[in-house]
PDB file of N, CA and C in Angstrom:
ATOM      1  N   MET Q 121      20.683  -0.517  -7.185  1.00  0.00           N
ATOM      2  CA  MET Q 121      21.937  -0.044  -6.623  1.00  0.00           C
ATOM      3  C   MET Q 121      22.508   1.104  -7.442  1.00  0.00           C
ATOM      4  N   ALA Q 122      22.123   1.241  -8.659  1.00  0.00           N
ATOM      5  CA  ALA Q 122      22.702   2.257  -9.533  1.00  0.00           C
ATOM      6  C   ALA Q 122      22.434   3.675  -9.050  1.00  0.00           C
ATOM      7  N   GLN Q 123      21.325   3.902  -8.341  1.00  0.00           N
ATOM      8  CA  GLN Q 123      21.004   5.254  -7.922  1.00  0.00           C
ATOM      9  C   GLN Q 123      21.855   5.733  -6.742  1.00  0.00           C
ATOM     10  N   GLN Q 124      22.485   4.858  -6.009  1.00  0.00           N
ATOM     11  CA  GLN Q 124      23.355   5.243  -4.906  1.00  0.00           C
ATOM     12  C   GLN Q 124      24.692   4.541  -5.071  1.00  0.00           C
ATOM     13  N   GLU Q 125      25.753   5.199  -4.614  1.00  0.00           N
ATOM     14  CA  GLU Q 125      27.055   4.556  -4.743  1.00  0.00           C
ATOM     15  C   GLU Q 125      27.347   3.687  -3.524  1.00  0.00           C
ATOM     16  N   TRP Q 126      28.240   2.735  -3.726  1.00  0.00           N
ATOM     17  CA  TRP Q 126      28.659   1.846  -2.646  1.00  0.00           C
ATOM     18  C   TRP Q 126      29.329   2.654  -1.542  1.00  0.00           C
ATOM     19  N   LEU Q 127      29.123   2.222  -0.311  1.00  0.00           N
ATOM     20  CA  LEU Q 127      29.788   2.850   0.829  1.00  0.00           C
ATOM     21  C   LEU Q 127      31.052   2.075   1.161  1.00  0.00           C
ATOM     22  N   PRO Q 128      32.090   2.773   1.649  1.00  0.00           N
ATOM     23  CA  PRO Q 128      33.317   2.083   2.027  1.00  0.00           C
ATOM     24  C   PRO Q 128      33.157   1.290   3.330  1.00  0.00           C
ATOM     25  N   ILE Q 129      34.028   0.319   3.492  1.00  0.00           N
ATOM     26  CA  ILE Q 129      34.105  -0.444   4.733  1.00  0.00           C
ATOM     27  C   ILE Q 129      34.330   0.548   5.879  1.00  0.00           C
ATOM     28  N   GLY Q 130      33.703   0.286   7.016  1.00  0.00           N
ATOM     29  CA  GLY Q 130      33.841   1.178   8.167  1.00  0.00           C
ATOM     30  C   GLY Q 130      32.765   2.239   8.251  1.00  0.00           C
ATOM     31  N   SER Q 131      31.929   2.335   7.217  1.00  0.00           N
ATOM     32  CA  SER Q 131      30.837   3.306   7.256  1.00  0.00           C
ATOM     33  C   SER Q 131      29.817   2.887   8.313  1.00  0.00           C
ATOM     34  N   VAL Q 132      29.255   3.876   8.995  1.00  0.00           N
ATOM     35  CA  VAL Q 132      28.245   3.632  10.026  1.00  0.00           C
ATOM     36  C   VAL Q 132      26.925   4.193   9.511  1.00  0.00           C
ATOM     37  N   VAL Q 133      25.892   3.342   9.522  1.00  0.00           N
ATOM     38  CA  VAL Q 133      24.607   3.723   8.941  1.00  0.00           C
ATOM     39  C   VAL Q 133      23.446   3.368   9.863  1.00  0.00           C
ATOM     40  N   LYS Q 134      22.311   3.992   9.587  1.00  0.00           N
ATOM     41  CA  LYS Q 134      21.035   3.642  10.211  1.00  0.00           C
ATOM     42  C   LYS Q 134      20.287   2.805   9.192  1.00  0.00           C
ATOM     43  N   VAL Q 135      19.885   1.601   9.599  1.00  0.00           N
ATOM     44  CA  VAL Q 135      19.116   0.710   8.738  1.00  0.00           C
ATOM     45  C   VAL Q 135      17.649   0.803   9.153  1.00  0.00           C
ATOM     46  N   ARG Q 136      16.773   0.924   8.178  1.00  0.00           N
ATOM     47  CA  ARG Q 136      15.339   1.016   8.477  1.00  0.00           C
ATOM     48  C   ARG Q 136      14.881  -0.129   9.362  1.00  0.00           C
ATOM     49  N   ASN Q 137      14.024   0.178  10.320  1.00  0.00           N
ATOM     50  CA  ASN Q 137      13.421  -0.791  11.244  1.00  0.00           C
ATOM     51  C   ASN Q 137      14.433  -1.466  12.165  1.00  0.00           C
ATOM     52  N   PHE Q 138      15.567  -0.819  12.403  1.00  0.00           N
ATOM     53  CA  PHE Q 138      16.564  -1.327  13.350  1.00  0.00           C
ATOM     54  C   PHE Q 138      17.007  -0.143  14.194  1.00  0.00           C
ATOM     55  N   ASN Q 139      17.004  -0.299  15.517  1.00  0.00           N
ATOM     56  CA  ASN Q 139      17.241   0.833  16.418  1.00  0.00           C
ATOM     57  C   ASN Q 139      18.691   1.282  16.525  1.00  0.00           C
ATOM     58  N   LYS Q 140      19.631   0.363  16.450  1.00  0.00           N
ATOM     59  CA  LYS Q 140      21.048   0.704  16.639  1.00  0.00           C
ATOM     60  C   LYS Q 140      21.722   1.031  15.314  1.00  0.00           C
ATOM     61  N   PRO Q 141      22.708   1.924  15.354  1.00  0.00           N
ATOM     62  CA  PRO Q 141      23.540   2.096  14.159  1.00  0.00           C
ATOM     63  C   PRO Q 141      24.338   0.811  13.919  1.00  0.00           C
ATOM     64  N   VAL Q 142      24.750   0.582  12.686  1.00  0.00           N
ATOM     65  CA  VAL Q 142      25.594  -0.567  12.355  1.00  0.00           C
ATOM     66  C   VAL Q 142      26.792  -0.098  11.540  1.00  0.00           C
ATOM     67  N   MET Q 143      27.901  -0.851  11.660  1.00  0.00           N
ATOM     68  CA  MET Q 143      29.118  -0.541  10.910  1.00  0.00           C
ATOM     69  C   MET Q 143      29.317  -1.597   9.825  1.00  0.00           C
ATOM     70  N   ILE Q 144      29.434  -1.134   8.602  1.00  0.00           N
ATOM     71  CA  ILE Q 144      29.616  -2.022   7.451  1.00  0.00           C
ATOM     72  C   ILE Q 144      31.029  -2.603   7.462  1.00  0.00           C
ATOM     73  N   TYR Q 145      31.118  -3.927   7.303  1.00  0.00           N
ATOM     74  CA  TYR Q 145      32.441  -4.547   7.204  1.00  0.00           C
ATOM     75  C   TYR Q 145      32.579  -5.466   5.995  1.00  0.00           C
ATOM     76  N   GLY Q 146      31.551  -5.555   5.170  1.00  0.00           N
ATOM     77  CA  GLY Q 146      31.651  -6.369   3.963  1.00  0.00           C
ATOM     78  C   GLY Q 146      30.606  -5.972   2.937  1.00  0.00           C
ATOM     79  N   ARG Q 147      30.927  -6.232   1.663  1.00  0.00           N
ATOM     80  CA  ARG Q 147      30.012  -5.921   0.563  1.00  0.00           C
ATOM     81  C   ARG Q 147      29.828  -7.160  -0.294  1.00  0.00           C
ATOM     82  N   LYS Q 148      28.664  -7.254  -0.934  1.00  0.00           N
ATOM     83  CA  LYS Q 148      28.333  -8.404  -1.791  1.00  0.00           C
ATOM     84  C   LYS Q 148      28.554  -9.708  -1.017  1.00  0.00           C
ATOM     85  N   GLN Q 149      27.843  -9.852   0.101  1.00  0.00           N
ATOM     86  CA  GLN Q 149      28.029 -10.981   1.007  1.00  0.00           C
ATOM     87  C   GLN Q 149      26.861 -11.956   0.937  1.00  0.00           C
ATOM     88  N   ARG Q 150      27.193 -13.247   0.978  1.00  0.00           N
ATOM     89  CA  ARG Q 150      26.176 -14.303   0.971  1.00  0.00           C
ATOM     90  C   ARG Q 150      25.874 -14.707   2.412  1.00  0.00           C
ATOM     91  N   GLN Q 151      24.591 -14.664   2.762  1.00  0.00           N
ATOM     92  CA  GLN Q 151      24.154 -15.104   4.083  1.00  0.00           C
ATOM     93  C   GLN Q 151      24.036 -16.627   4.060  1.00  0.00           C
ATOM     94  N   GLU Q 152      24.735 -17.287   4.970  1.00  0.00           N
ATOM     95  CA  GLU Q 152      24.745 -18.758   5.006  1.00  0.00           C
ATOM     96  C   GLU Q 152      23.345 -19.338   5.128  1.00  0.00           C
ATOM     97  N   ALA Q 153      22.561 -18.831   6.070  1.00  0.00           N
ATOM     98  CA  ALA Q 153      21.250 -19.416   6.372  1.00  0.00           C
ATOM     99  C   ALA Q 153      20.304 -19.388   5.175  1.00  0.00           C
ATOM    100  N   SER Q 154      20.297 -18.294   4.438  1.00  0.00           N
ATOM    101  CA  SER Q 154      19.339 -18.153   3.336  1.00  0.00           C
ATOM    102  C   SER Q 154      19.946 -18.414   1.964  1.00  0.00           C
ATOM    103  N   GLY Q 155      21.271 -18.291   1.859  1.00  0.00           N
ATOM    104  CA  GLY Q 155      21.934 -18.425   0.567  1.00  0.00           C
ATOM    105  C   GLY Q 155      21.819 -17.181  -0.296  1.00  0.00           C
ATOM    106  N   LYS Q 156      21.136 -16.152   0.213  1.00  0.00           N
ATOM    107  CA  LYS Q 156      20.956 -14.905  -0.544  1.00  0.00           C
ATOM    108  C   LYS Q 156      22.209 -14.044  -0.479  1.00  0.00           C
ATOM    109  N   VAL Q 157      22.434 -13.273  -1.541  1.00  0.00           N
ATOM    110  CA  VAL Q 157      23.538 -12.315  -1.575  1.00  0.00           C
ATOM    111  C   VAL Q 157      22.960 -10.934  -1.283  1.00  0.00           C
ATOM    112  N   PHE Q 158      23.572 -10.260  -0.316  1.00  0.00           N
ATOM    113  CA  PHE Q 158      23.148  -8.924   0.082  1.00  0.00           C
ATOM    114  C   PHE Q 158      24.233  -7.916  -0.275  1.00  0.00           C
ATOM    115  N   ASP Q 159      23.836  -6.655  -0.401  1.00  0.00           N
ATOM    116  CA  ASP Q 159      24.802  -5.599  -0.705  1.00  0.00           C
ATOM    117  C   ASP Q 159      25.828  -5.445   0.408  1.00  0.00           C
ATOM    118  N   TYR Q 160      25.378  -5.548   1.667  1.00  0.00           N
ATOM    119  CA  TYR Q 160      26.262  -5.284   2.806  1.00  0.00           C
ATOM    120  C   TYR Q 160      26.062  -6.287   3.931  1.00  0.00           C
ATOM    121  N   VAL Q 161      27.121  -6.450   4.728  1.00  0.00           N
ATOM    122  CA  VAL Q 161      27.030  -7.109   6.028  1.00  0.00           C
ATOM    123  C   VAL Q 161      27.636  -6.134   7.031  1.00  0.00           C
ATOM    124  N   ALA Q 162      27.010  -6.064   8.214  1.00  0.00           N
ATOM    125  CA  ALA Q 162      27.438  -5.094   9.219  1.00  0.00           C
ATOM    126  C   ALA Q 162      27.301  -5.688  10.614  1.00  0.00           C
ATOM    127  N   VAL Q 163      27.878  -4.984  11.575  1.00  0.00           N
ATOM    128  CA  VAL Q 163      27.791  -5.357  12.986  1.00  0.00           C
ATOM    129  C   VAL Q 163      27.253  -4.167  13.772  1.00  0.00           C
ATOM    130  N   PRO Q 164      26.656  -4.430  14.951  1.00  0.00           N
ATOM    131  CA  PRO Q 164      26.144  -3.326  15.758  1.00  0.00           C
ATOM    132  C   PRO Q 164      27.263  -2.359  16.134  1.00  0.00           C
ATOM    133  N   TYR Q 165      26.929  -1.085  16.138  1.00  0.00           N
ATOM    134  CA  TYR Q 165      27.890  -0.056  16.537  1.00  0.00           C
ATOM    135  C   TYR Q 165      27.423   0.537  17.858  1.00  0.00           C
ATOM    136  N   PRO Q 166      28.261   0.662  18.864  1.00  0.00           N
ATOM    137  CA  PRO Q 166      29.711   0.581  18.856  1.00  0.00           C
ATOM    138  C   PRO Q 166      30.275  -0.773  19.267  1.00  0.00           C
ATOM    139  N   GLU Q 167      29.437  -1.767  19.517  1.00  0.00           N
ATOM    140  CA  GLU Q 167      29.915  -3.052  20.042  1.00  0.00           C
ATOM    141  C   GLU Q 167      30.862  -3.775  19.094  1.00  0.00           C
ATOM    142  N   GLY Q 168      30.566  -3.739  17.800  1.00  0.00           N
ATOM    143  CA  GLY Q 168      31.397  -4.458  16.845  1.00  0.00           C
ATOM    144  C   GLY Q 168      31.015  -5.923  16.767  1.00  0.00           C
ATOM    145  N   ASN Q 169      31.956  -6.751  16.355  1.00  0.00           N
ATOM    146  CA  ASN Q 169      31.696  -8.172  16.137  1.00  0.00           C
ATOM    147  C   ASN Q 169      31.556  -8.899  17.464  1.00  0.00           C
ATOM    148  N   ILE Q 170      30.346  -9.293  17.790  1.00  0.00           N
ATOM    149  CA  ILE Q 170      30.065 -10.032  19.020  1.00  0.00           C
ATOM    150  C   ILE Q 170      30.086 -11.526  18.707  1.00  0.00           C
ATOM    151  N   SER Q 171      29.294 -11.915  17.743  1.00  0.00           N
ATOM    152  CA  SER Q 171      29.268 -13.282  17.217  1.00  0.00           C
ATOM    153  C   SER Q 171      28.527 -13.235  15.887  1.00  0.00           C
ATOM    154  N   GLU Q 172      28.580 -14.310  15.167  1.00  0.00           N
ATOM    155  CA  GLU Q 172      27.926 -14.365  13.861  1.00  0.00           C
ATOM    156  C   GLU Q 172      26.410 -14.149  13.981  1.00  0.00           C
ATOM    157  N   ASP Q 173      25.843 -14.431  15.164  1.00  0.00           N
ATOM    158  CA  ASP Q 173      24.409 -14.217  15.386  1.00  0.00           C
ATOM    159  C   ASP Q 173      24.013 -12.746  15.304  1.00  0.00           C
ATOM    160  N   PHE Q 174      24.977 -11.850  15.474  1.00  0.00           N
ATOM    161  CA  PHE Q 174      24.691 -10.418  15.474  1.00  0.00           C
ATOM    162  C   PHE Q 174      25.012  -9.744  14.136  1.00  0.00           C
ATOM    163  N   ASN Q 175      25.478 -10.507  13.152  1.00  0.00           N
ATOM    164  CA  ASN Q 175      25.721  -9.934  11.823  1.00  0.00           C
ATOM    165  C   ASN Q 175      24.394  -9.508  11.206  1.00  0.00           C
ATOM    166  N   MET Q 176      24.399  -8.364  10.551  1.00  0.00           N
ATOM    167  CA  MET Q 176      23.196  -7.887   9.872  1.00  0.00           C
ATOM    168  C   MET Q 176      23.472  -7.802   8.378  1.00  0.00           C
ATOM    169  N   PHE Q 177      22.662  -8.490   7.595  1.00  0.00           N
ATOM    170  CA  PHE Q 177      22.759  -8.452   6.140  1.00  0.00           C
ATOM    171  C   PHE Q 177      21.647  -7.547   5.621  1.00  0.00           C
ATOM    172  N   PHE Q 178      21.985  -6.658   4.692  1.00  0.00           N
ATOM    173  CA  PHE Q 178      20.964  -5.752   4.165  1.00  0.00           C
ATOM    174  C   PHE Q 178      21.387  -5.216   2.805  1.00  0.00           C
ATOM    175  N   ASN Q 179      20.420  -4.666   2.104  1.00  0.00           N
ATOM    176  CA  ASN Q 179      20.659  -4.048   0.804  1.00  0.00           C
ATOM    177  C   ASN Q 179      20.655  -2.537   0.937  1.00  0.00           C
ATOM    178  N   ILE Q 180      21.235  -1.885  -0.032  1.00  0.00           N
ATOM    179  CA  ILE Q 180      21.384  -0.431   0.008  1.00  0.00           C
ATOM    180  C   ILE Q 180      20.041   0.277   0.178  1.00  0.00           C
ATOM    181  N   SER Q 181      18.985  -0.306  -0.346  1.00  0.00           N
ATOM    182  CA  SER Q 181      17.659   0.315  -0.249  1.00  0.00           C
ATOM    183  C   SER Q 181      17.158   0.403   1.192  1.00  0.00           C
ATOM    184  N   MET Q 182      17.768  -0.352   2.107  1.00  0.00           N
ATOM    185  CA  MET Q 182      17.356  -0.343   3.509  1.00  0.00           C
ATOM    186  C   MET Q 182      18.073   0.731   4.328  1.00  0.00           C
ATOM    187  N   ILE Q 183      19.035   1.425   3.739  1.00  0.00           N
ATOM    188  CA  ILE Q 183      19.776   2.454   4.474  1.00  0.00           C
ATOM    189  C   ILE Q 183      18.918   3.710   4.583  1.00  0.00           C
ATOM    190  N   ALA Q 184      18.656   4.117   5.827  1.00  0.00           N
ATOM    191  CA  ALA Q 184      17.852   5.313   6.083  1.00  0.00           C
ATOM    192  C   ALA Q 184      18.726   6.553   6.198  1.00  0.00           C
ATOM    193  N   GLU Q 185      19.942   6.372   6.738  1.00  0.00           N
ATOM    194  CA  GLU Q 185      20.837   7.516   6.947  1.00  0.00           C
ATOM    195  C   GLU Q 185      22.278   7.029   7.038  1.00  0.00           C
ATOM    196  N   VAL Q 186      23.205   7.832   6.542  1.00  0.00           N
ATOM    197  CA  VAL Q 186      24.637   7.551   6.678  1.00  0.00           C
ATOM    198  C   VAL Q 186      25.166   8.484   7.759  1.00  0.00           C
ATOM    199  N   TYR Q 187      25.630   7.888   8.882  1.00  0.00           N
ATOM    200  CA  TYR Q 187      26.176   8.679   9.985  1.00  0.00           C
ATOM    201  C   TYR Q 187      27.647   9.014   9.763  1.00  0.00           C
ATOM    202  N   PHE Q 188      28.384   8.051   9.178  1.00  0.00           N
ATOM    203  CA  PHE Q 188      29.826   8.214   8.990  1.00  0.00           C
ATOM    204  C   PHE Q 188      30.232   7.435   7.758  1.00  0.00           C
ATOM    205  N   LYS Q 189      31.008   8.057   6.899  1.00  0.00           N
ATOM    206  CA  LYS Q 189      31.516   7.394   5.697  1.00  0.00           C
ATOM    207  C   LYS Q 189      32.932   6.916   5.976  1.00  0.00           C
ATOM    208  N   GLY Q 190      33.203   5.636   5.730  1.00  0.00           N
ATOM    209  CA  GLY Q 190      34.489   5.023   6.025  1.00  0.00           C
ATOM    210  C   GLY Q 190      35.657   5.573   5.217  1.00  0.00           C
ATOM    211  N   PHE Q 191      36.841   5.114   5.562  1.00  0.00           N
ATOM    212  CA  PHE Q 191      38.114   5.534   4.974  1.00  0.00           C
ATOM    213  C   PHE Q 191      38.145   5.232   3.481  1.00  0.00           C
ATOM    214  N   GLU Q 192      38.572   6.217   2.691  1.00  0.00           N
ATOM    215  CA  GLU Q 192      38.627   6.050   1.242  1.00  0.00           C
ATOM    216  C   GLU Q 192      40.040   6.274   0.722  1.00  0.00           C
ATOM    217  N   THR Q 193      40.512   5.316  -0.066  1.00  0.00           N
ATOM    218  CA  THR Q 193      41.793   5.425  -0.756  1.00  0.00           C
ATOM    219  C   THR Q 193      41.524   5.213  -2.245  1.00  0.00           C
ATOM    220  N   GLU Q 194      42.541   5.376  -3.047  1.00  0.00           N
ATOM    221  CA  GLU Q 194      42.388   5.113  -4.480  1.00  0.00           C
ATOM    222  C   GLU Q 194      42.006   3.652  -4.716  1.00  0.00           C
ATOM    223  N   GLU Q 195      42.606   2.747  -3.938  1.00  0.00           N
ATOM    224  CA  GLU Q 195      42.285   1.321  -4.061  1.00  0.00           C
ATOM    225  C   GLU Q 195      40.806   1.066  -3.738  1.00  0.00           C
ATOM    226  N   GLU Q 196      40.307   1.722  -2.688  1.00  0.00           N
ATOM    227  CA  GLU Q 196      38.892   1.593  -2.316  1.00  0.00           C
ATOM    228  C   GLU Q 196      37.995   2.102  -3.443  1.00  0.00           C
ATOM    229  N   LEU Q 197      38.323   3.255  -3.997  1.00  0.00           N
ATOM    230  CA  LEU Q 197      37.522   3.828  -5.081  1.00  0.00           C
ATOM    231  C   LEU Q 197      37.514   2.915  -6.305  1.00  0.00           C
ATOM    232  N   ASN Q 198      38.659   2.315  -6.625  1.00  0.00           N
ATOM    233  CA  ASN Q 198      38.738   1.377  -7.753  1.00  0.00           C
ATOM    234  C   ASN Q 198      37.859   0.151  -7.511  1.00  0.00           C
ATOM    235  N   LEU Q 199      37.887  -0.371  -6.279  1.00  0.00           N
ATOM    236  CA  LEU Q 199      37.060  -1.527  -5.946  1.00  0.00           C
ATOM    237  C   LEU Q 199      35.578  -1.176  -6.071  1.00  0.00           C
ATOM    238  N   ARG Q 200      35.192  -0.020  -5.576  1.00  0.00           N
ATOM    239  CA  ARG Q 200      33.789   0.399  -5.672  1.00  0.00           C
ATOM    240  C   ARG Q 200      33.364   0.591  -7.126  1.00  0.00           C
ATOM    241  N   ASN Q 201      34.257   1.105  -7.956  1.00  0.00           N
ATOM    242  CA  ASN Q 201      33.947   1.221  -9.388  1.00  0.00           C
ATOM    243  C   ASN Q 201      33.713  -0.152 -10.004  1.00  0.00           C
ATOM    244  N   SER Q 202      34.529  -1.129  -9.610  1.00  0.00           N
ATOM    245  CA  SER Q 202      34.359  -2.501 -10.109  1.00  0.00           C
ATOM    246  C   SER Q 202      33.015  -3.077  -9.675  1.00  0.00           C
ATOM    247  N   LEU Q 203      32.634  -2.840  -8.418  1.00  0.00           N
ATOM    248  CA  LEU Q 203      31.344  -3.326  -7.924  1.00  0.00           C
ATOM    249  C   LEU Q 203      30.195  -2.689  -8.702  1.00  0.00           C
ATOM    250  N   SER Q 204      30.314  -1.404  -8.975  1.00  0.00           N
ATOM    251  CA  SER Q 204      29.275  -0.700  -9.735  1.00  0.00           C
ATOM    252  C   SER Q 204      29.174  -1.233 -11.155  1.00  0.00           C
ATOM    253  N   GLU Q 205      30.318  -1.528 -11.771  1.00  0.00           N
ATOM    254  CA  GLU Q 205      30.319  -2.087 -13.127  1.00  0.00           C
ATOM    255  C   GLU Q 205      29.652  -3.455 -13.153  1.00  0.00           C
ATOM    256  N   GLU Q 206      29.918  -4.282 -12.121  1.00  0.00           N
ATOM    257  CA  GLU Q 206      29.277  -5.598 -12.026  1.00  0.00           C
ATOM    258  C   GLU Q 206      27.766  -5.453 -11.961  1.00  0.00           C
ATOM    259  N   GLU Q 207      27.301  -4.472 -11.201  1.00  0.00           N
ATOM    260  CA  GLU Q 207      25.864  -4.246 -11.048  1.00  0.00           C
ATOM    261  C   GLU Q 207      25.213  -3.843 -12.361  1.00  0.00           C
ATOM    262  N   ASN Q 208      25.958  -3.164 -13.214  1.00  0.00           N
ATOM    263  CA  ASN Q 208      25.399  -2.663 -14.472  1.00  0.00           C
ATOM    264  C   ASN Q 208      25.443  -3.684 -15.604  1.00  0.00           C
ATOM    265  N   HIS Q 209      26.011  -4.861 -15.357  1.00  0.00           N
ATOM    266  CA  HIS Q 209      26.070  -5.899 -16.403  1.00  0.00           C
ATOM    267  C   HIS Q 209      25.029  -6.947 -16.197  1.00  0.00           C
TER     268      HIS Q 209
END
């Protein structure tokens, strides 16, 4: 994760081996079924949250392209810095 920075909530990305764009709505998320922690959780774009069955969990290494970068505030930047610091420890 150190080679790329965290994306803000609301970012729309292309995930490798998935045809539709997805919109990120969470970071550092645990998938119930597997118990694994992933960098991001997202929903299909433009549909949004349909049901939990349509949530996509993935890591930053799976992002092929960033179509849209979400809203950024000072609070968002501080949170992303904290996430990056956690990754480096």
